[in-house]
PDB file of N, CA and C in Angstrom:
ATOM      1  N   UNK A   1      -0.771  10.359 -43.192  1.00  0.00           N
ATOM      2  CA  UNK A   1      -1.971  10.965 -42.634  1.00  0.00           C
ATOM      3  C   UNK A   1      -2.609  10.021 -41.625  1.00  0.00           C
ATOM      4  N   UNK A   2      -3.334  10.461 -40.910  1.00  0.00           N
ATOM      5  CA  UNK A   2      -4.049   9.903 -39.994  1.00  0.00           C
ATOM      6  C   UNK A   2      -5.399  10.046 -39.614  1.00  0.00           C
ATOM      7  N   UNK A   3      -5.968   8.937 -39.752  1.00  0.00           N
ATOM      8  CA  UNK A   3      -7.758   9.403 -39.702  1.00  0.00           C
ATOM      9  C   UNK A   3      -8.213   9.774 -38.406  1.00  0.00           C
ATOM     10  N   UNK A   4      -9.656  10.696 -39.114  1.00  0.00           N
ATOM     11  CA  UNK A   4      -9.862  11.257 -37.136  1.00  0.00           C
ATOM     12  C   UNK A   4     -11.613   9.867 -38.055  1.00  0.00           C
ATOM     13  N   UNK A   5     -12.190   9.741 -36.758  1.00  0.00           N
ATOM     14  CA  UNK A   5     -13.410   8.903 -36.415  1.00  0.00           C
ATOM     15  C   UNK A   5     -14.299   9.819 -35.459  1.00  0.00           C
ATOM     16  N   UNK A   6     -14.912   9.584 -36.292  1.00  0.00           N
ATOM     17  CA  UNK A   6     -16.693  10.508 -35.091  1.00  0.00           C
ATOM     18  C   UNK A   6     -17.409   9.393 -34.853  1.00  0.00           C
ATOM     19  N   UNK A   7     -17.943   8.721 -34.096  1.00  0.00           N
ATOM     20  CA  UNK A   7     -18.868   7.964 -33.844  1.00  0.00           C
ATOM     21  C   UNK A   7     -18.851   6.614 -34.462  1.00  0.00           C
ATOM     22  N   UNK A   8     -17.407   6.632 -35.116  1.00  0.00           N
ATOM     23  CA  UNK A   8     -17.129   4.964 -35.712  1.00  0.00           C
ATOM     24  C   UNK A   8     -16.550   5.050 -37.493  1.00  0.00           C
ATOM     25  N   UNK A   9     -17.290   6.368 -37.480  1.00  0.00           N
ATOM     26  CA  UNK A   9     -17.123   7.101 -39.441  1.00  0.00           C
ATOM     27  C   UNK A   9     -15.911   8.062 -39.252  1.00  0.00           C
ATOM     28  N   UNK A  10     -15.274   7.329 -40.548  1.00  0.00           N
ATOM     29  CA  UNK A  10     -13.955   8.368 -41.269  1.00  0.00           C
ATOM     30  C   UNK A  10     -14.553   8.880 -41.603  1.00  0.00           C
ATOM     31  N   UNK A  11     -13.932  10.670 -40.696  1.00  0.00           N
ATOM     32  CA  UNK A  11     -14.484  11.969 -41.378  1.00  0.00           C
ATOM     33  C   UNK A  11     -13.555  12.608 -41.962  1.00  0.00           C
ATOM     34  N   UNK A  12     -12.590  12.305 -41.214  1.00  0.00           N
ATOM     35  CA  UNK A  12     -11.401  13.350 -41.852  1.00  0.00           C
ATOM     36  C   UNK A  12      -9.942  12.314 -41.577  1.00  0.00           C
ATOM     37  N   UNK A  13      -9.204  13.274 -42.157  1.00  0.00           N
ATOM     38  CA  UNK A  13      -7.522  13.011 -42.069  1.00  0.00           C
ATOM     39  C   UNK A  13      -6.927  13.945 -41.651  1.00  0.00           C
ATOM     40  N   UNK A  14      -6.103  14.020 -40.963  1.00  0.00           N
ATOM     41  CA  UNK A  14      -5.169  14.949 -40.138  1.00  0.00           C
ATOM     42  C   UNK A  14      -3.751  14.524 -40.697  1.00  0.00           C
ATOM     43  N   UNK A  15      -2.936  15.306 -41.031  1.00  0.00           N
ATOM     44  CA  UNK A  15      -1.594  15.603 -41.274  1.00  0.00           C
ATOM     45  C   UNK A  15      -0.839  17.005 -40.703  1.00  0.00           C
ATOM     46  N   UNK A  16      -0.069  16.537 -40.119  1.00  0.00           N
ATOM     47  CA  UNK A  16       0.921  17.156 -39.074  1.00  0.00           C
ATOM     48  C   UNK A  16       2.362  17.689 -40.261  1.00  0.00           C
ATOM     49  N   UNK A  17       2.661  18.867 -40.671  1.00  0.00           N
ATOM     50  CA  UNK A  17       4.008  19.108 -41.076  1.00  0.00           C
ATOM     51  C   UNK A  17       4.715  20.014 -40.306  1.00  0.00           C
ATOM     52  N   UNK A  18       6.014  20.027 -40.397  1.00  0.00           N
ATOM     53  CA  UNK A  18       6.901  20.876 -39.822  1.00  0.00           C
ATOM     54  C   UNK A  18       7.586  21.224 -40.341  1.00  0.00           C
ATOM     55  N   UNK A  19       8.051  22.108 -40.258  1.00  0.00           N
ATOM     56  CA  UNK A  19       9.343  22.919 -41.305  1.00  0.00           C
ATOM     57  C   UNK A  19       9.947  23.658 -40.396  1.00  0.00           C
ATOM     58  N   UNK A  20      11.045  24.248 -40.876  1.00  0.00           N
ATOM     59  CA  UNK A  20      12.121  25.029 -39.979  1.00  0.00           C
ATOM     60  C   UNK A  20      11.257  26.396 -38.681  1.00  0.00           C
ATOM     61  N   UNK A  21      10.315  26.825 -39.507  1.00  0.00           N
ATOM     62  CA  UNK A  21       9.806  27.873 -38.854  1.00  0.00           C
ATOM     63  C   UNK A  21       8.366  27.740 -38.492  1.00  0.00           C
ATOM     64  N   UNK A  22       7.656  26.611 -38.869  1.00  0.00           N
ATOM     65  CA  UNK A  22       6.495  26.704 -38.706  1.00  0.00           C
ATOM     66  C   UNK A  22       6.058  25.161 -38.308  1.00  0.00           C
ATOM     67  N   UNK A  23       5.124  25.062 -37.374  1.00  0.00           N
ATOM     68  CA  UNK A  23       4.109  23.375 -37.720  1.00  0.00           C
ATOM     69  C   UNK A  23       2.474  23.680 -38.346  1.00  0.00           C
ATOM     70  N   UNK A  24       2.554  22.866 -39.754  1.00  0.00           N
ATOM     71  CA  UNK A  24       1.207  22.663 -39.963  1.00  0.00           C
ATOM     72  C   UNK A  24       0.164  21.908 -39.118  1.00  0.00           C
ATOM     73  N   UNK A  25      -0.741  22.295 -38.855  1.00  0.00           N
ATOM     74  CA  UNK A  25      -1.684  21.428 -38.945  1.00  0.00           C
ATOM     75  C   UNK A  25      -3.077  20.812 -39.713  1.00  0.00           C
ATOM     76  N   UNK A  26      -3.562  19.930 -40.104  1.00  0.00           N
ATOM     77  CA  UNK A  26      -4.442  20.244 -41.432  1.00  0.00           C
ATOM     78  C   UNK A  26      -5.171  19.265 -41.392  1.00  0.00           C
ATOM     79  N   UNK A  27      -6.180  19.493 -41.778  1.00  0.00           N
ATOM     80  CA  UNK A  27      -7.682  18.919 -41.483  1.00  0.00           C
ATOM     81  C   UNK A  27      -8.113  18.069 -42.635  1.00  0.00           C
ATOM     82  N   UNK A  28      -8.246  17.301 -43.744  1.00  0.00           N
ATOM     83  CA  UNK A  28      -8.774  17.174 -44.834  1.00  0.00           C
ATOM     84  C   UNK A  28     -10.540  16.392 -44.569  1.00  0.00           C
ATOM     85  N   UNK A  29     -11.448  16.662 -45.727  1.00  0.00           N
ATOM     86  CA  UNK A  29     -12.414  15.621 -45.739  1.00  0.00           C
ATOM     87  C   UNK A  29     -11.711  14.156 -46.056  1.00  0.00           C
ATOM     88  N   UNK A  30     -12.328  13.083 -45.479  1.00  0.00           N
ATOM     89  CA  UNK A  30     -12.052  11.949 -45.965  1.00  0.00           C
ATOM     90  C   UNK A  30     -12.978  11.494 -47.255  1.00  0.00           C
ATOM     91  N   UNK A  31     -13.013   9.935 -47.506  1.00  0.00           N
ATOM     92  CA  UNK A  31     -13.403  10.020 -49.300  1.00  0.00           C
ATOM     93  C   UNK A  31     -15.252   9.271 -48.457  1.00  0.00           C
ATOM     94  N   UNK A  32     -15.035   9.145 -47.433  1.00  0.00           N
ATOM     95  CA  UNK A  32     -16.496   8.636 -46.623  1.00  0.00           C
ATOM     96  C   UNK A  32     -18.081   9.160 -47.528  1.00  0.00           C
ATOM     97  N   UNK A  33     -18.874   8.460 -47.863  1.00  0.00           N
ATOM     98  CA  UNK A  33     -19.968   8.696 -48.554  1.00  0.00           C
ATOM     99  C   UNK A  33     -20.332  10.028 -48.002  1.00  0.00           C
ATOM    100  N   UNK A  34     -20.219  10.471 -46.805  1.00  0.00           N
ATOM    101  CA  UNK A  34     -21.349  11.395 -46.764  1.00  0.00           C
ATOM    102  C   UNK A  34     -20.910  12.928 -47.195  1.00  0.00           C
ATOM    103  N   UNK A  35     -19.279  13.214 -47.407  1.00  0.00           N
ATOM    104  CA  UNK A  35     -19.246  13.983 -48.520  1.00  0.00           C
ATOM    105  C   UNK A  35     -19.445  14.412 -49.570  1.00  0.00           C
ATOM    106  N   UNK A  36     -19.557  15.555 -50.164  1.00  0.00           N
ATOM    107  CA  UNK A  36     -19.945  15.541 -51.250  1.00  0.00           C
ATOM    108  C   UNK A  36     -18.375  15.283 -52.552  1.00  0.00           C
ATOM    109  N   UNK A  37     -18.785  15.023 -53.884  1.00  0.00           N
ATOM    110  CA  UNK A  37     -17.522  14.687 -54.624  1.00  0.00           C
ATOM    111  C   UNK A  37     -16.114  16.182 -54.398  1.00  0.00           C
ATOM    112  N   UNK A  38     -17.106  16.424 -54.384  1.00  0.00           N
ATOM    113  CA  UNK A  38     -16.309  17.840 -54.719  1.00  0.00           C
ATOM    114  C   UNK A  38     -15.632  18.230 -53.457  1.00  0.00           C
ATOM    115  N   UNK A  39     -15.769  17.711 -52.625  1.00  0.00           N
ATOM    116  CA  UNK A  39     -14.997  18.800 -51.130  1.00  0.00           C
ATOM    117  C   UNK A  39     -14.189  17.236 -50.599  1.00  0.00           C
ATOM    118  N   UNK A  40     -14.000  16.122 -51.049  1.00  0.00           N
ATOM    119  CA  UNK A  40     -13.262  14.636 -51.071  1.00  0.00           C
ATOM    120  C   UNK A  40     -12.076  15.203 -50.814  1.00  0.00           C
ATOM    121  N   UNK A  41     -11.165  14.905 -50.125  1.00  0.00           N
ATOM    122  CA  UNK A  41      -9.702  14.841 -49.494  1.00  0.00           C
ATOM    123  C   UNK A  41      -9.513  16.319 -49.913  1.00  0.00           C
ATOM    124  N   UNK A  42     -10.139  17.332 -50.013  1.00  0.00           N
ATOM    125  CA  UNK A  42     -10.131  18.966 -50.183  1.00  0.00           C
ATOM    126  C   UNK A  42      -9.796  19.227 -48.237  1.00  0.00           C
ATOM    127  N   UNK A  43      -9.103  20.361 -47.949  1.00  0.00           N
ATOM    128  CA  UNK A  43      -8.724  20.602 -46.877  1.00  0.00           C
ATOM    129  C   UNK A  43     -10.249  21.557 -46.227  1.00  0.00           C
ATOM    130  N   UNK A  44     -10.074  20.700 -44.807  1.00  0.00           N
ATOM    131  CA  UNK A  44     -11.124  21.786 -44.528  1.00  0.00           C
ATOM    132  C   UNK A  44     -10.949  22.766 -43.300  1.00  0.00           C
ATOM    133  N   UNK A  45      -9.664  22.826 -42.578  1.00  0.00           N
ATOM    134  CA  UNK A  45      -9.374  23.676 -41.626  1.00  0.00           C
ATOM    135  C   UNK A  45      -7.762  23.528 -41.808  1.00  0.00           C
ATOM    136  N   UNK A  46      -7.205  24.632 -41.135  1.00  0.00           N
ATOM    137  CA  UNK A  46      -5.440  24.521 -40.870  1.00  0.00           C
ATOM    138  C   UNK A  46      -5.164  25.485 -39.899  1.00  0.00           C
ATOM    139  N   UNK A  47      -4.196  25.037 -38.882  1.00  0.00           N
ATOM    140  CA  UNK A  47      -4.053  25.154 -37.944  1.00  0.00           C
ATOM    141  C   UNK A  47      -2.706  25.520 -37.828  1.00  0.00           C
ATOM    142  N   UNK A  48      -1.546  26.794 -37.875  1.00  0.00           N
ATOM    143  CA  UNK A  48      -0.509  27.201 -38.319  1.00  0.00           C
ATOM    144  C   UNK A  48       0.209  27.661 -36.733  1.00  0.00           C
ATOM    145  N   UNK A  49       1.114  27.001 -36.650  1.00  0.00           N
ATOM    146  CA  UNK A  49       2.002  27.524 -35.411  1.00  0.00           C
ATOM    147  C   UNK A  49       3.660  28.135 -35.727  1.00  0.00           C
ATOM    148  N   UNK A  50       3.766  29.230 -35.433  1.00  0.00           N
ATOM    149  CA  UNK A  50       4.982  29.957 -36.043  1.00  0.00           C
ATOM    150  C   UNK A  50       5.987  30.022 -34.964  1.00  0.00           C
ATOM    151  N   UNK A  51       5.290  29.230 -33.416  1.00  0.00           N
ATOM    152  CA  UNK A  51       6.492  29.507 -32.387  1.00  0.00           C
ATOM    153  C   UNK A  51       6.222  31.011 -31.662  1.00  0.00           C
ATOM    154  N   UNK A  52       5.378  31.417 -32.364  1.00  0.00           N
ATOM    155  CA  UNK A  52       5.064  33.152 -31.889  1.00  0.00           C
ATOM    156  C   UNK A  52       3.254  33.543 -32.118  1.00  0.00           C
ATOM    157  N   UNK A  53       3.095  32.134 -32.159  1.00  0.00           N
ATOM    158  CA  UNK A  53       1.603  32.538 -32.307  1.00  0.00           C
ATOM    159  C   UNK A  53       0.541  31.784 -33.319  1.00  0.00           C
ATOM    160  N   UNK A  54      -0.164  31.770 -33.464  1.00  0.00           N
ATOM    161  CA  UNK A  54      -0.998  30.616 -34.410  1.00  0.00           C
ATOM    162  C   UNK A  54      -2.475  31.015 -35.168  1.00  0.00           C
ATOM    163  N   UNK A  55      -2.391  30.460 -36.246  1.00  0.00           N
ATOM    164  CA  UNK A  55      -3.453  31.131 -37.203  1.00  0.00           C
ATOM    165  C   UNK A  55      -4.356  30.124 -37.533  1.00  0.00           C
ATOM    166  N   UNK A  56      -5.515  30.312 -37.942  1.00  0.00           N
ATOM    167  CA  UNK A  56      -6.766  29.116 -38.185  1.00  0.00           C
ATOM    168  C   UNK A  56      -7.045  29.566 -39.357  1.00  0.00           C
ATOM    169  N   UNK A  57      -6.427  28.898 -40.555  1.00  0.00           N
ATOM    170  CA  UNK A  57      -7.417  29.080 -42.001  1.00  0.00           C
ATOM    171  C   UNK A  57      -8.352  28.380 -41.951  1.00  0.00           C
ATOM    172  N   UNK A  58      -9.339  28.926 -42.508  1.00  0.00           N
ATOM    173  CA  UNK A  58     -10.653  28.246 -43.081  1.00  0.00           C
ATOM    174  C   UNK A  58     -11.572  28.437 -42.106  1.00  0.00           C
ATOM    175  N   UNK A  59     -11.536  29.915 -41.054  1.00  0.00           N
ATOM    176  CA  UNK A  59     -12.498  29.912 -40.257  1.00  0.00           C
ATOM    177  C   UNK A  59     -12.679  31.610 -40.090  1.00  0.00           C
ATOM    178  N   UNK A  60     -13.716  31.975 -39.984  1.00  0.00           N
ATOM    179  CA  UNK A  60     -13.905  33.527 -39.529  1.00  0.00           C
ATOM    180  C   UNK A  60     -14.345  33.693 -38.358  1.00  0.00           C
ATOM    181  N   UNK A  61     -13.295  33.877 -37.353  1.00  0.00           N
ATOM    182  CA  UNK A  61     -14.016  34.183 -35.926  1.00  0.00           C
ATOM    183  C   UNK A  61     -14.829  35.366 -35.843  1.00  0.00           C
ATOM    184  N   UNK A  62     -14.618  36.309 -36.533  1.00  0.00           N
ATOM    185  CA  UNK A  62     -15.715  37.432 -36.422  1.00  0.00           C
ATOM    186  C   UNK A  62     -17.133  37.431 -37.199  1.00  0.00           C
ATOM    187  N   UNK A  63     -17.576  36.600 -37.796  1.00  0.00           N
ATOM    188  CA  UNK A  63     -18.901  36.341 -38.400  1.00  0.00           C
ATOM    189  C   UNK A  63     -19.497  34.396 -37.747  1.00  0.00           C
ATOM    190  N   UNK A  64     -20.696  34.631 -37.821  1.00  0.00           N
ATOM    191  CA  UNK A  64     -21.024  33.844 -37.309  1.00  0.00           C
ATOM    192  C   UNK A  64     -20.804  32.123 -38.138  1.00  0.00           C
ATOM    193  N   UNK A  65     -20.479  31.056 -37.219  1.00  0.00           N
ATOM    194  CA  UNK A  65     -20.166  29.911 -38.221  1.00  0.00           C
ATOM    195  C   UNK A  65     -21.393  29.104 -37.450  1.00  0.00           C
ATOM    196  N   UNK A  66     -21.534  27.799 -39.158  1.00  0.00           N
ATOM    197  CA  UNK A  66     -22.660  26.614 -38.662  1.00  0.00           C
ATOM    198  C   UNK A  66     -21.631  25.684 -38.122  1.00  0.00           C
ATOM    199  N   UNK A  67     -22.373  24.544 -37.557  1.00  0.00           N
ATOM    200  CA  UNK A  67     -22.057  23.565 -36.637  1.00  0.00           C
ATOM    201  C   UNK A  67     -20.916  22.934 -37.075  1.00  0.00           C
ATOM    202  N   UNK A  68     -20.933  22.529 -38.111  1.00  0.00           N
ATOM    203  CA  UNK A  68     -19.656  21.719 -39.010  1.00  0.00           C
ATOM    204  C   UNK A  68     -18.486  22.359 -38.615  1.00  0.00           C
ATOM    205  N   UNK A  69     -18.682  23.712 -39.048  1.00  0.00           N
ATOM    206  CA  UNK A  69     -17.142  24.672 -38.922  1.00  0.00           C
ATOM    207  C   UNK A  69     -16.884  24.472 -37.263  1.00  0.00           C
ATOM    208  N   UNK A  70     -17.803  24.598 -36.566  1.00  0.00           N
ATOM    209  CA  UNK A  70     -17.210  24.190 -34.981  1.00  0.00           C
ATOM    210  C   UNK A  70     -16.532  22.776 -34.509  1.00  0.00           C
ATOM    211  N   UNK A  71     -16.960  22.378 -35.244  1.00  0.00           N
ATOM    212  CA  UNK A  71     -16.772  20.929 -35.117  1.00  0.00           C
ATOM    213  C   UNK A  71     -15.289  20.571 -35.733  1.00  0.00           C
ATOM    214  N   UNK A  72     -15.151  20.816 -36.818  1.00  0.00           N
ATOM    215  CA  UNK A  72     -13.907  20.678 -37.461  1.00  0.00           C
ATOM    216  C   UNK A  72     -12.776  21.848 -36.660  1.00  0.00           C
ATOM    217  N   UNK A  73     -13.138  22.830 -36.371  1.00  0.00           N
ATOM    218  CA  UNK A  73     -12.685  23.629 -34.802  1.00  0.00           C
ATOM    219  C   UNK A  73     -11.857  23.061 -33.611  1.00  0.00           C
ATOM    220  N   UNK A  74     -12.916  23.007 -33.304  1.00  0.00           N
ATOM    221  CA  UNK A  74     -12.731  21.588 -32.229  1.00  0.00           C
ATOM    222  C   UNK A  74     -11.624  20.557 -32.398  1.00  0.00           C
ATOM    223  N   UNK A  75     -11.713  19.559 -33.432  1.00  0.00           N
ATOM    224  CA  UNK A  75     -10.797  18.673 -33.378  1.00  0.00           C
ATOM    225  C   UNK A  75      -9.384  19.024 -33.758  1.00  0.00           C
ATOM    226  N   UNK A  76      -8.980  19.974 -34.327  1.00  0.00           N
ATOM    227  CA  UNK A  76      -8.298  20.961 -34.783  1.00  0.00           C
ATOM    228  C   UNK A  76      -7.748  21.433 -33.390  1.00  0.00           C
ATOM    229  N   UNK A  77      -8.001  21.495 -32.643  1.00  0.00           N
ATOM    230  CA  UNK A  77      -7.886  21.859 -31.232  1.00  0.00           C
ATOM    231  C   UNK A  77      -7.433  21.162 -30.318  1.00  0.00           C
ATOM    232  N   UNK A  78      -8.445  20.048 -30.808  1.00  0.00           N
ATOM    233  CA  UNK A  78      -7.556  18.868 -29.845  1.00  0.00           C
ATOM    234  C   UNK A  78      -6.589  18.121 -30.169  1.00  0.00           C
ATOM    235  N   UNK A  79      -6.611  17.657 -31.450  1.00  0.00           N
ATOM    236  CA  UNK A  79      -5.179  17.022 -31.945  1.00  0.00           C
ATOM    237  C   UNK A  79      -4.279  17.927 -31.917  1.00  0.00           C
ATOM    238  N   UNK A  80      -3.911  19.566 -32.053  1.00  0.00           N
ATOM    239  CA  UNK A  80      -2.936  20.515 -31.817  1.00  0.00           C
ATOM    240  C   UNK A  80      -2.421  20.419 -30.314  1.00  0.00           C
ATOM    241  N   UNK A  81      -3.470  20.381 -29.242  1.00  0.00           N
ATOM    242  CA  UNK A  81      -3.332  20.184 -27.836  1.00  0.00           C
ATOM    243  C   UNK A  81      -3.040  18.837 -27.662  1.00  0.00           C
ATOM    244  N   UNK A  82      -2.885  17.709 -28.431  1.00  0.00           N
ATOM    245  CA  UNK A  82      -2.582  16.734 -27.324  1.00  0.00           C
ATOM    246  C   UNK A  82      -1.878  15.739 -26.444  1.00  0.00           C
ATOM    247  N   UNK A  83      -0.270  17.159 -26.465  1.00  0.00           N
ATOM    248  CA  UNK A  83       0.842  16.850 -25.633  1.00  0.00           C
ATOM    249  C   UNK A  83       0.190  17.494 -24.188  1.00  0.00           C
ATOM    250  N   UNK A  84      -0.854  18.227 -23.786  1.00  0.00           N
ATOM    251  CA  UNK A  84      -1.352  18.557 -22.747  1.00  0.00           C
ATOM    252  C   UNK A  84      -2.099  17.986 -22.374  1.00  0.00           C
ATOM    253  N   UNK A  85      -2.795  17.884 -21.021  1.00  0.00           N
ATOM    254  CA  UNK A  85      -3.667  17.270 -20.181  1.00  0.00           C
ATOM    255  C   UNK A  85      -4.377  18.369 -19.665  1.00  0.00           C
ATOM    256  N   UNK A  86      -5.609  18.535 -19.980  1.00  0.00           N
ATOM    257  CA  UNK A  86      -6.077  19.290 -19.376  1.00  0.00           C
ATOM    258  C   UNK A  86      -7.904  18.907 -18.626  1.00  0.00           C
ATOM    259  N   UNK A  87      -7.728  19.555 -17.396  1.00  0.00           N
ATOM    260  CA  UNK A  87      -9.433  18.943 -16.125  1.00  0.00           C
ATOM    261  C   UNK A  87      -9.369  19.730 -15.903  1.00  0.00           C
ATOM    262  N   UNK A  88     -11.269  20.168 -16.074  1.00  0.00           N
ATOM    263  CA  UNK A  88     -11.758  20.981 -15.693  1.00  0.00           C
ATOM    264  C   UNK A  88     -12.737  19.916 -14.492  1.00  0.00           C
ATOM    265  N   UNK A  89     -12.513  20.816 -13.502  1.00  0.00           N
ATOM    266  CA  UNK A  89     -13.412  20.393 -12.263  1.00  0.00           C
ATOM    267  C   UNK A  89     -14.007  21.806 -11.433  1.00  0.00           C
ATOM    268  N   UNK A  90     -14.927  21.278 -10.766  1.00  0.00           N
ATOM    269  CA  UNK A  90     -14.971  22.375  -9.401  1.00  0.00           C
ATOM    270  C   UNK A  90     -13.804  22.539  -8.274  1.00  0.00           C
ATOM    271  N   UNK A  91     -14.468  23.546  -7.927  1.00  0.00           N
ATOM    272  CA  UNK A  91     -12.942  24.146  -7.422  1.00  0.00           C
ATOM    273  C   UNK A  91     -13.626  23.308  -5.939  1.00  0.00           C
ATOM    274  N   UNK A  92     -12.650  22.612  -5.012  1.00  0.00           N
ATOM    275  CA  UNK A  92     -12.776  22.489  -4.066  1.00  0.00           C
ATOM    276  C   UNK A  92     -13.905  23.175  -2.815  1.00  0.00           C
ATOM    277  N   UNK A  93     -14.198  22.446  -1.916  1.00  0.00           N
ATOM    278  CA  UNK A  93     -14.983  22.952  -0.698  1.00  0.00           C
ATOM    279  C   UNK A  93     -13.806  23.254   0.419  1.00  0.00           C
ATOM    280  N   UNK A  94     -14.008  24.083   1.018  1.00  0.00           N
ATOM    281  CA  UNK A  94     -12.854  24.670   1.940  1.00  0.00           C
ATOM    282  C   UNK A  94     -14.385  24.066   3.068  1.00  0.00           C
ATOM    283  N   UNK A  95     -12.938  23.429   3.982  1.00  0.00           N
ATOM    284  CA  UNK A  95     -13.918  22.772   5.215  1.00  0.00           C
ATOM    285  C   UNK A  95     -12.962  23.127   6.637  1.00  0.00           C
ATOM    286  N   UNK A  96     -12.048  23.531   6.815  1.00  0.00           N
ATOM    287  CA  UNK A  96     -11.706  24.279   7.601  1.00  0.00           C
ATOM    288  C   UNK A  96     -11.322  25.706   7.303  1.00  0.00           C
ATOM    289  N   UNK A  97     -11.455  26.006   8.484  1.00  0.00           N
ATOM    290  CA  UNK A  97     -11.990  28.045   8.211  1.00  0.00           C
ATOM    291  C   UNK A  97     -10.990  28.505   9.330  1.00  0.00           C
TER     292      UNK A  97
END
């Protein structure tokens, strides 16, 4: 496993599996004080790629989520993405016409 860091604090652990047909991806709490006992190395997002498409347990896009669930979202997102490079910029000024 591999720890993710927010601001200097182990929040979580990330573990990557693969199997013939699928890659996990998976989120856990770390054992960091500011969890509670009960949700300690308990999974808190997963991130499922079948090669044909990809599923997010532990999230309901159709009802509204608090900040945490975005957040754990998010990184979930970016450690899945980060054989890509991706910039967002403005689009250029066109200076000849």
């Amino acid at each position: 496993m591999e720890e993710i860091y927010i601001d200097g604090i182990h929040e979580y652990d990330y573990l990557k599996t693969k199997t013939k047909d699928q890659t996990v991806h998976a989120l856990y709490h770390s054992d960091h004080i500011e969890w509670d006992s009960s949700i300690v190395h308990t999974k808190a997002i997963e991130l499922i790629d079948s090669g044909n498409g990809v599923q997010i347990k532990g999230l309901s896009l159709d009802e509204e989520e608090n900040y945490l669930r975005i957040e754990q979202l998010h990184i979930i997102l970016r450690v899945y993405s980060q054989e890509c490079t991706y910039e967002i910029s403005p689009q250029s000024v066109k200076r000849d016409f």
